[in-house]
Every structure is written in structure tokens, then in C-alpha cells.
PDB file of C-alpha atoms in Angstrom:
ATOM      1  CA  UNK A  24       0.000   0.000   0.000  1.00  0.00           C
ATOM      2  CA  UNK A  25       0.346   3.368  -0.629  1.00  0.00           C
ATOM      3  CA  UNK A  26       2.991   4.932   2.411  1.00  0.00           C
ATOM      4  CA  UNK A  27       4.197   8.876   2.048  1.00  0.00           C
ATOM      5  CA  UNK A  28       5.404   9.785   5.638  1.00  0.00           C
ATOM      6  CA  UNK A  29       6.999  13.403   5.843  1.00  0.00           C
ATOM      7  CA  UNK A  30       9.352  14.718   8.382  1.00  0.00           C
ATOM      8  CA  UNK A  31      11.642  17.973   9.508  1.00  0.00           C
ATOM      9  CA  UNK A  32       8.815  20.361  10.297  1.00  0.00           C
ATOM     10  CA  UNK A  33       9.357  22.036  13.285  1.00  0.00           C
ATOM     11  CA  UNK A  34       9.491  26.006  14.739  1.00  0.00           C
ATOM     12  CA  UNK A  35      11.873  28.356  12.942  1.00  0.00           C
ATOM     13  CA  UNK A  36      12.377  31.664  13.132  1.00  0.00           C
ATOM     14  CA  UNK A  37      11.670  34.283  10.457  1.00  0.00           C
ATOM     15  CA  UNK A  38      13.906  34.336   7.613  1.00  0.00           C
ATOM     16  CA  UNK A  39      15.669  31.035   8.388  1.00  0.00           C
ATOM     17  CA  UNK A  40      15.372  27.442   6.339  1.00  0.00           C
ATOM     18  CA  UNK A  41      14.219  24.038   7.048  1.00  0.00           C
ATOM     19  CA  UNK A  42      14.293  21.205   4.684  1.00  0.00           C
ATOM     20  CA  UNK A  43      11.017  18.944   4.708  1.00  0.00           C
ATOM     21  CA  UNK A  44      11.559  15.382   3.689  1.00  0.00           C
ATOM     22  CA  UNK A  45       9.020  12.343   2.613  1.00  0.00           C
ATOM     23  CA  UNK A  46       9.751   9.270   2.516  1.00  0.00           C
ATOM     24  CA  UNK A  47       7.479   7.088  -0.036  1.00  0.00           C
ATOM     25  CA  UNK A  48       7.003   3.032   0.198  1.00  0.00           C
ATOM     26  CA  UNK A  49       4.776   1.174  -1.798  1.00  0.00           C
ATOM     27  CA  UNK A  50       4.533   2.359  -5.417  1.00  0.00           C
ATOM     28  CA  UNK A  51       7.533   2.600  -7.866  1.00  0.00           C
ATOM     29  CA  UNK A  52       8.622   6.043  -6.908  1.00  0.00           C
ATOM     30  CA  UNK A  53      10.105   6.944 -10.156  1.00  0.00           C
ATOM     31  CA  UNK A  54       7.297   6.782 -12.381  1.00  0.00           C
ATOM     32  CA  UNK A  55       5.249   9.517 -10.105  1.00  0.00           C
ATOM     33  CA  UNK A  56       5.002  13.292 -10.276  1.00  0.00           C
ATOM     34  CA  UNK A  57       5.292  14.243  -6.731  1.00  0.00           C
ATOM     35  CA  UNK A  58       3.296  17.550  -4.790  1.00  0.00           C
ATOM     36  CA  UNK A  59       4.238  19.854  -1.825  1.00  0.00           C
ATOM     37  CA  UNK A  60       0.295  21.124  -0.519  1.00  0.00           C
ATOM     38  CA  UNK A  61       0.426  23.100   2.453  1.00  0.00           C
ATOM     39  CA  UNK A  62      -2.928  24.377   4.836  1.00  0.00           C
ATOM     40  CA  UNK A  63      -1.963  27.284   7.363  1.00  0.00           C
ATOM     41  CA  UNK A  64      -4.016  26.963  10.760  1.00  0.00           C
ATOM     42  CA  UNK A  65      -7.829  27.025   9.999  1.00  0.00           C
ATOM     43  CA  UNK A  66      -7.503  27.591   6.045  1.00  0.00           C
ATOM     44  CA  UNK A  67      -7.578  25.842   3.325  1.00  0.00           C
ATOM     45  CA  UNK A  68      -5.431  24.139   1.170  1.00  0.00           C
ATOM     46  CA  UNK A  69      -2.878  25.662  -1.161  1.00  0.00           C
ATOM     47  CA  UNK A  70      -0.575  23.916  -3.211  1.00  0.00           C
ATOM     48  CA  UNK A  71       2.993  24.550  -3.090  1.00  0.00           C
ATOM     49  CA  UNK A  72       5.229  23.003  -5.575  1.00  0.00           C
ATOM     50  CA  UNK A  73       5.696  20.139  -7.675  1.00  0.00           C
ATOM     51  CA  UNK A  74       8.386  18.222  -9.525  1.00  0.00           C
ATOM     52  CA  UNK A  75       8.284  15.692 -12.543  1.00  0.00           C
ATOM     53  CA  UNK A  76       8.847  11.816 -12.260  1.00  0.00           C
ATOM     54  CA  UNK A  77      12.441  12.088 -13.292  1.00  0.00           C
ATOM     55  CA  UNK A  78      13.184  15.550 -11.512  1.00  0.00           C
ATOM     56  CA  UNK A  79      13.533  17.288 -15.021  1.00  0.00           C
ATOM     57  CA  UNK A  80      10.748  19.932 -14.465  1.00  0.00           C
ATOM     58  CA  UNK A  81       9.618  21.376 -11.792  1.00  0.00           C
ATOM     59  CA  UNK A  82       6.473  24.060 -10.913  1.00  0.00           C
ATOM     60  CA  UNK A  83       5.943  26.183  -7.957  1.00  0.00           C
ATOM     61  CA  UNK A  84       3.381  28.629  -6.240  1.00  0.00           C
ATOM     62  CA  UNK A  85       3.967  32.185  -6.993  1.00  0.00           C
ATOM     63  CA  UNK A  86       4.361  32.553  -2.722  1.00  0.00           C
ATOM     64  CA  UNK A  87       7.165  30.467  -2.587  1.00  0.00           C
ATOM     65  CA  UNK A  88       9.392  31.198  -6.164  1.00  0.00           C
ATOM     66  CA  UNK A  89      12.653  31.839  -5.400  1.00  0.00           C
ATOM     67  CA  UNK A  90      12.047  30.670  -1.986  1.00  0.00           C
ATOM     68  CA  UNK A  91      11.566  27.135  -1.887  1.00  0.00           C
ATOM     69  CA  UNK A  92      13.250  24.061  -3.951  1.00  0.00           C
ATOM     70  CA  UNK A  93      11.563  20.799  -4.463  1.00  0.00           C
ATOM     71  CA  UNK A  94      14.126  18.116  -5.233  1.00  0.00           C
ATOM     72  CA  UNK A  95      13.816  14.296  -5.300  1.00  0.00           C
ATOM     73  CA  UNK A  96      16.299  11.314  -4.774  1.00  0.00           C
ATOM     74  CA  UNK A  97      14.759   8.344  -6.922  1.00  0.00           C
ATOM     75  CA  UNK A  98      17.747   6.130  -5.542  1.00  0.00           C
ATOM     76  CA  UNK A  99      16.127   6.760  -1.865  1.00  0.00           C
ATOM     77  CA  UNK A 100      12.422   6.798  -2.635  1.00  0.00           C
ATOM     78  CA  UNK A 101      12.857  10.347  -1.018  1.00  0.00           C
ATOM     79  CA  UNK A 102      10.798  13.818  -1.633  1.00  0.00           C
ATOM     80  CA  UNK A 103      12.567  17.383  -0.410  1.00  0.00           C
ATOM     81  CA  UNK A 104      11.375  20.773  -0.008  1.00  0.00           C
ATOM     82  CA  UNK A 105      14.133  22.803   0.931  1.00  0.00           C
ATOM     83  CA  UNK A 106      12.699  26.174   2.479  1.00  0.00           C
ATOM     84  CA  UNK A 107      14.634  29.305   2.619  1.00  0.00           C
ATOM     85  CA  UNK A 108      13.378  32.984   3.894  1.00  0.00           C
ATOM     86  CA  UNK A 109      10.948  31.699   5.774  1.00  0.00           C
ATOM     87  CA  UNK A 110       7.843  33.872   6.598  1.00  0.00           C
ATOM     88  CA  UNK A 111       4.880  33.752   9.067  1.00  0.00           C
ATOM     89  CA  UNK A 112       2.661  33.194   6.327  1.00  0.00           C
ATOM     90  CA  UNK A 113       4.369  30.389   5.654  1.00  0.00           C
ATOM     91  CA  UNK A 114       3.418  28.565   8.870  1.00  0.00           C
ATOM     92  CA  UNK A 115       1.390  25.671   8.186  1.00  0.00           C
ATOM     93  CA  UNK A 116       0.395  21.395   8.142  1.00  0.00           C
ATOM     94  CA  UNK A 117       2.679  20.694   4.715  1.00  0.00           C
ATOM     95  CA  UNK A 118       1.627  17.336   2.720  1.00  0.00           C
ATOM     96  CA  UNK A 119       4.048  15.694   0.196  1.00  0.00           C
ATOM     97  CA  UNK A 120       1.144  14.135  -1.955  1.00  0.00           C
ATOM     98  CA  UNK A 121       1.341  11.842  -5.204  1.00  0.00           C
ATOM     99  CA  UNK A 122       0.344  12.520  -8.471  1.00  0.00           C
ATOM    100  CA  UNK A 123      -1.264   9.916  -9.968  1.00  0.00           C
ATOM    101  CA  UNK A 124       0.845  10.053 -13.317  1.00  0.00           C
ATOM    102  CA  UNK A 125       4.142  11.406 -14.289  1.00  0.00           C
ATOM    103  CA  UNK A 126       3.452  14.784 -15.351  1.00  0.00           C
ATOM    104  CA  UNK A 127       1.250  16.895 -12.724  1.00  0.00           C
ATOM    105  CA  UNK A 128      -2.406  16.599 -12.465  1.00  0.00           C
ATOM    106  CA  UNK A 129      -3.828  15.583  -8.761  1.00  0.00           C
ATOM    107  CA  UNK A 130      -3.323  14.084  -5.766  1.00  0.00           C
ATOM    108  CA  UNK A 131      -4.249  10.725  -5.164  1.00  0.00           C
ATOM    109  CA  UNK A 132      -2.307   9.558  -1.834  1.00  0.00           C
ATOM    110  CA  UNK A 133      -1.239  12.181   1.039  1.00  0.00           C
ATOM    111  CA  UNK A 134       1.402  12.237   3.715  1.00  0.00           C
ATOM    112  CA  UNK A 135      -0.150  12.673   7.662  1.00  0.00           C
ATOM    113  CA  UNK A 136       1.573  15.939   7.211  1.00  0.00           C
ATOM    114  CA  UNK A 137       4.606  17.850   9.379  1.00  0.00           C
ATOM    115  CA  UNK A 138       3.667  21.404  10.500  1.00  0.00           C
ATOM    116  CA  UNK A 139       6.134  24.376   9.956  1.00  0.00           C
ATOM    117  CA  UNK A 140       5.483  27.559  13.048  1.00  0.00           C
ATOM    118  CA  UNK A 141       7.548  30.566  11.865  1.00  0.00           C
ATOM    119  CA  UNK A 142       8.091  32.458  14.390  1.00  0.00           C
ATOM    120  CA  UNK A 143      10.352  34.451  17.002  1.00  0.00           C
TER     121      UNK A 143
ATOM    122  CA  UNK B  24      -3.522  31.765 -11.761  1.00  0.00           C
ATOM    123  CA  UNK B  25      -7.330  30.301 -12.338  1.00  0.00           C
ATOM    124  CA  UNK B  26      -9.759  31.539  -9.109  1.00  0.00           C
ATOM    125  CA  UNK B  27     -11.726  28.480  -8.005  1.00  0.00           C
ATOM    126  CA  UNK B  28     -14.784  29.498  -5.762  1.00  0.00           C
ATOM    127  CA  UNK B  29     -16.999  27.250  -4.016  1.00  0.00           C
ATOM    128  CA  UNK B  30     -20.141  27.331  -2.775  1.00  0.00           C
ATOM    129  CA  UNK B  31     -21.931  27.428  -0.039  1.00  0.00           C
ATOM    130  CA  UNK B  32     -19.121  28.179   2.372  1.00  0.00           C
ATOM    131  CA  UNK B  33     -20.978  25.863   5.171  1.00  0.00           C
ATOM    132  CA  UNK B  34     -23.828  23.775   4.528  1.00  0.00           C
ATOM    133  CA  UNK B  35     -26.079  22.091   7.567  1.00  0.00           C
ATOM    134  CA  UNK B  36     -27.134  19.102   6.777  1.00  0.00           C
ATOM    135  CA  UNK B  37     -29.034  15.988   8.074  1.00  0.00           C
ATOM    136  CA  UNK B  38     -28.712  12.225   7.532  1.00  0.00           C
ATOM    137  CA  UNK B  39     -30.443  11.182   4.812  1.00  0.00           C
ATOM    138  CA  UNK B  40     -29.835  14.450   3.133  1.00  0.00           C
ATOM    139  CA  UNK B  41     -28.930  14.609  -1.076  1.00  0.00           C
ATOM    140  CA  UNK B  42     -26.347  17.498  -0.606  1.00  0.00           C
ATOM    141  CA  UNK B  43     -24.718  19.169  -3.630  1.00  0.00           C
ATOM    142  CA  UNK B  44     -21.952  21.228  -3.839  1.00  0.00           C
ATOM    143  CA  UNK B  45     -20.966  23.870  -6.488  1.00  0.00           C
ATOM    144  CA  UNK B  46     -17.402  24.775  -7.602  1.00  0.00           C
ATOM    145  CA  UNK B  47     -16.885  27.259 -10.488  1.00  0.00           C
ATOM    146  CA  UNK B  48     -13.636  27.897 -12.177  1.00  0.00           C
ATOM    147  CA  UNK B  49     -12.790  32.125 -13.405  1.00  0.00           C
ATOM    148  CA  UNK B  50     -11.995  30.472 -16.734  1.00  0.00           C
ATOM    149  CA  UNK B  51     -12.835  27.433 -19.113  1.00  0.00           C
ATOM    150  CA  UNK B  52     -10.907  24.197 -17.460  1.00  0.00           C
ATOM    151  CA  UNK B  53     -12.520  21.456 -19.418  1.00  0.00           C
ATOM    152  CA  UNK B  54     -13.201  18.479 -17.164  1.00  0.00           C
ATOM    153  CA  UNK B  55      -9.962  19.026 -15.887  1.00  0.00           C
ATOM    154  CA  UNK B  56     -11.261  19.234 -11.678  1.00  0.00           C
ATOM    155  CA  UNK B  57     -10.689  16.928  -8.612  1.00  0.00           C
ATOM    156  CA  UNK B  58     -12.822  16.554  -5.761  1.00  0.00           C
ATOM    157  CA  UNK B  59     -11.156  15.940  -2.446  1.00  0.00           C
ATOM    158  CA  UNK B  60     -12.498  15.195   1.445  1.00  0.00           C
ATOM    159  CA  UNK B  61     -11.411  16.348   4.334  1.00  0.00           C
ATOM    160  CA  UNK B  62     -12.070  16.100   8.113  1.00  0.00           C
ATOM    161  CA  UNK B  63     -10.504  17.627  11.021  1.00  0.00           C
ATOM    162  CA  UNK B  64      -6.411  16.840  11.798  1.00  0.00           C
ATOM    163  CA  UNK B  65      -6.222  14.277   8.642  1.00  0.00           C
ATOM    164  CA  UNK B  66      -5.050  14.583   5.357  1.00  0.00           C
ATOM    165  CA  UNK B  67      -7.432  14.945   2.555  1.00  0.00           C
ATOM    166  CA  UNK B  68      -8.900  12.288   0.825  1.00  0.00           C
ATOM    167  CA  UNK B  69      -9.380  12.740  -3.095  1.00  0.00           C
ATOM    168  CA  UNK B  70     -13.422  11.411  -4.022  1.00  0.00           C
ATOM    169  CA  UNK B  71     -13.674  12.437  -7.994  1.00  0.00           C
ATOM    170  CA  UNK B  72     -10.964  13.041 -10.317  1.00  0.00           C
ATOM    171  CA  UNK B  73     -11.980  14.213 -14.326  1.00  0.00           C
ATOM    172  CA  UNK B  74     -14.677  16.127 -12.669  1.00  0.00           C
ATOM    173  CA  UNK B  75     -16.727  13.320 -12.613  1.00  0.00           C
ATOM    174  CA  UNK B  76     -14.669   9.874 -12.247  1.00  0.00           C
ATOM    175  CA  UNK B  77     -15.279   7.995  -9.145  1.00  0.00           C
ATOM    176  CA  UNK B  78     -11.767   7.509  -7.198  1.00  0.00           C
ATOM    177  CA  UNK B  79     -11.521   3.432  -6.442  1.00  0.00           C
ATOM    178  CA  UNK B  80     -13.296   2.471  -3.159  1.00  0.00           C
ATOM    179  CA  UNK B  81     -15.161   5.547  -2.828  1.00  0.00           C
ATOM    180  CA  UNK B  82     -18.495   5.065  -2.028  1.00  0.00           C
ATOM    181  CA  UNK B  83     -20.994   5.105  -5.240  1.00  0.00           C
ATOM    182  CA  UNK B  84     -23.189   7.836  -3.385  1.00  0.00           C
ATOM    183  CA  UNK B  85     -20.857  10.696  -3.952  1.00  0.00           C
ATOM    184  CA  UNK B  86     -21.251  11.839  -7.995  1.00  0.00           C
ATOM    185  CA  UNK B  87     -18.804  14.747  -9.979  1.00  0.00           C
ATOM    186  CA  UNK B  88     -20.643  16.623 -12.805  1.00  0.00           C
ATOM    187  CA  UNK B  89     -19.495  19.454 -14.540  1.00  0.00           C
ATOM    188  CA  UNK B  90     -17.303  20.990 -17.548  1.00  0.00           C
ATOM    189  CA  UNK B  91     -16.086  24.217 -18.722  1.00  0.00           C
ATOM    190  CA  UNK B  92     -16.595  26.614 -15.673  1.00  0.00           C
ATOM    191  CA  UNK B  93     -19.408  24.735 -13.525  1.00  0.00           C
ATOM    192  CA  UNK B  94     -19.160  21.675 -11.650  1.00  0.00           C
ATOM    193  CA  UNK B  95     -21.390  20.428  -8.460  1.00  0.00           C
ATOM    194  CA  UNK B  96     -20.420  17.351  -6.193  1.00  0.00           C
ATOM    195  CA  UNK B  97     -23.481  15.410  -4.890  1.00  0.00           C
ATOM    196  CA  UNK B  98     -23.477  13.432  -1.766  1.00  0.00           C
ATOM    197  CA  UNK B  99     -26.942  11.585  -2.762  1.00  0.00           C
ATOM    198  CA  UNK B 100     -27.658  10.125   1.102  1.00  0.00           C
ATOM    199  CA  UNK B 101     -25.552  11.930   3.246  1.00  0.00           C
ATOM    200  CA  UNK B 102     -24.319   9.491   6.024  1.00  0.00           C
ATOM    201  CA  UNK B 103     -22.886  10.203   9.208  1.00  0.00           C
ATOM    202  CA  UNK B 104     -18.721   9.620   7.983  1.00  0.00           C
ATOM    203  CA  UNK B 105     -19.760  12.318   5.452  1.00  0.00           C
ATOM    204  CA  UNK B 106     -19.662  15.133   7.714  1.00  0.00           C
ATOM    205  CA  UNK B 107     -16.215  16.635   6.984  1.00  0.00           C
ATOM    206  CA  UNK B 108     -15.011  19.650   4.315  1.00  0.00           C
ATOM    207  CA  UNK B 109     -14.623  19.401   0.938  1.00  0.00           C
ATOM    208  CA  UNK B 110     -12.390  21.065  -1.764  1.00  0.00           C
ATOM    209  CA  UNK B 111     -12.063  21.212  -5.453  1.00  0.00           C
ATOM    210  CA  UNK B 112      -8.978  21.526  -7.500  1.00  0.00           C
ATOM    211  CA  UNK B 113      -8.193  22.425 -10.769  1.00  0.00           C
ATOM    212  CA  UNK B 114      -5.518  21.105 -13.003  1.00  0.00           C
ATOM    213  CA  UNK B 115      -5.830  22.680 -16.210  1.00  0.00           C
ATOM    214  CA  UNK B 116      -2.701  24.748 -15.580  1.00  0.00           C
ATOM    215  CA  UNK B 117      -0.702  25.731 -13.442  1.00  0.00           C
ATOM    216  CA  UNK B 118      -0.701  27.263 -10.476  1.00  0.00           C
ATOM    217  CA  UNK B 119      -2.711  24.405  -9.956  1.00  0.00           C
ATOM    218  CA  UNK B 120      -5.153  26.060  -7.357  1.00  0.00           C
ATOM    219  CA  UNK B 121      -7.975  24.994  -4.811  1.00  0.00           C
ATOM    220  CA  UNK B 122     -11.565  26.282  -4.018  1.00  0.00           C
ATOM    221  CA  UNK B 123     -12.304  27.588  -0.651  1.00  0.00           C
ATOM    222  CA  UNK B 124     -13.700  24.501   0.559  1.00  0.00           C
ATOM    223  CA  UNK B 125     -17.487  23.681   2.346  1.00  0.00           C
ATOM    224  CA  UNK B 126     -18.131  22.474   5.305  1.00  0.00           C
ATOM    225  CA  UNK B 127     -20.772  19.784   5.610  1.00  0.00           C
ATOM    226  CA  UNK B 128     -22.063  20.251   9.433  1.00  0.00           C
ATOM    227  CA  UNK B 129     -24.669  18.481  11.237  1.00  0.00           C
ATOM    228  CA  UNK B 130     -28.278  20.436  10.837  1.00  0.00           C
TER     229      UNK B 130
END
């Protein structure tokens, strides 16, 4: 079955970095777009960023360009949002989900997520 | 970026109940939409995919219909597990963006 389990969240303090991880099990990692989706505290959900199956494109919200890199280790099964700058409004639950094809559509399986505080 | 907007924002409902949802897109996304559900401290849970494809093991009452810019999600006997908050998503392009979400509450 279908396992994404993210970790690395934590409380950080404005304008520093964290790197989010997820580890997936279960499906053949490689073949699968993956998503970053984050929900601040009572809100909805927004999504964040997303890479291809092989790493070789990659999209992301216009509130995190130039802020945030997804990356992806297909040799570890392993997801990465590396998060620089951080913000308040960028406190929130964060979900690595899976797309259910190569190139970026939806989200068919979701992480328990790993919340992010920014704050001093 | 496309503007998603659902409505209603909250809907009370009771057991029993057919409840329909509405989700309209600012421009033209084809069938292009996803349904998800979500209840309180878990991950969502995605229903309807292709605005109005049925997502394996999801239960037959929930229905997607819908193209262009106007799409509904109907719960047809709304049970008790049902009471939660939904979301639609588009993924015509990118940014791929979400609606507001409704919240299905107890009437």
C-alpha cells in the first residue's frame, strides 16, 4: 500500500530554512510526479510546488518562487522541499502528496503531514 | 492563476440528506477538476478526479458533474462519515489552485 510519511517540520524563526523530507514506500517512486500542498491553521489548502517523475521539471506557487526548492532522490524513494526565507505566512500542516501520473495533475495519496510555526 | 470558488461556504445538513456542492472555475478548465475530502487533523482524501470519475473504493453515493466553468459534487444520502469539508482543485494549468472549501455540518 500506498505509504508517504513526511518529516523535519518544526518552529523556525523568520527568515531562516528548514528542509522537509518524505519518505514514499509502496509504489515505484520513479514513475510519479510528486506535490508539496500546504494548509496554514484554519484555512484551506494551497498547493505549493511540484516536480516531474524524473526531476527534469519542476512548478511552484507564486508565494514560494525563489524561496523554496523541491528536489527528489529516486535512488532513496525520497521527496525534499528545501525552504529558505521563511515567513509567518508560511506557517502551516505541509503534505508531500502523489500525483497519480508522471506529469502533474492531482493528488491521489497524502502524507499525515509535518507542520512548519515561523516564528520568534 | 485560475480563481476556483466554491459554494456554499458551510452547509447544515441531516442524515439522509442529497447534498450538492458547487465549484466554479474564473476560466474554461474542461473536465480538468478533482474533488477531495477532508475532516478535522487528517489529510485529505481525493473522491472524484476528471470532474466526474469515481476515485476506487469511494463510495458510489458521492457523484462529480461538470465541464467548462461549472461543476457540483453530490453526496446523494448523506451518512454520518460524510460530515467533513470538501475542496475542489483544478488542473488545467498551473498554479494548480484549490476552491475555498465547504463544510458539511450536522443540521
Amino acid at each position: 500500500q500506498v505509504q508517504l510519511v513526511e518529516s523535519g517540520g518544526g518552529v523556525v524563526q523568520p527568515g531562516g530554512s528548514l528542509r522537509l523530507s518524505c519518505a514514499a514506500s509502496g509504489f515505484t517512486f520513479s514513475s510519479y510526479g510528486m506535490h508539496w500542498v500546504r494548509q496554514a491553521p484554519g484555512k484551506g489548502l494551497e498547493w505549493v510546488a511540484f516536480i516531474r517523475y524524473d526531476g527534469s521539471n519542476k512548478y511552484y506557487a507564486d508565494s514560494v518562487k525563489g524561496r523554496f526548492t523541491i528536489s527528489r532522490d529516486n535512488s532513496k524513494n525520497t521527496l525534499y522541499l528545501q525552504m529558505n526565507s521563511l515567513r509567518a505566512e508560511d506557517t502551516a500542516v505541509y503534505y508531500c502528496a502523489k500525483d497519480p501520473g508522471p506529469q502533474g495533475y492531482y493528488f491521489d495519496y497524502w502524507g499525515q503531514g509535518t507542520l512548519v510555526t515561523v516564528s520568534s | 492563476d485560475i480563481q476556483m470558488t466554491q459554494s456554499p461556504s458551510t452547509l447544515s445538513a441531516s442524515v439522509g440528506d442529497r447534498v450538492t456542492i458547487t465549484c466554479r472555475a474564473s476560466q474554461s478548465i474542461s473536465s480538468w477538476l478533482a474533488w477531495y475530502q477532508q475532516k478535522p487533523g487528517k489529510a485529505p482524501k481525493l473522491l472524484i478526479y476528471k470532474a466526474s470519475s469515481l476515485e476506487s473504493g469511494v463510495p458510489s453515493r458521492f457523484s462529480g458533474s461538470g465541464s467548462g466553468t461549472e461543476f457540483t459534487l453530490t453526496i446523494s444520502s448523506l451518512q454520518p462519515d460524510d460530515f467533513a469539508t470538501y475542496y475542489c482543485q483544478q488542473y488545467n494549468s498551473y498554479s494548480l489552485t484549490f476552491g475555498g472549501g465547504t463544510k458539511v455540518e450536522i443540521k
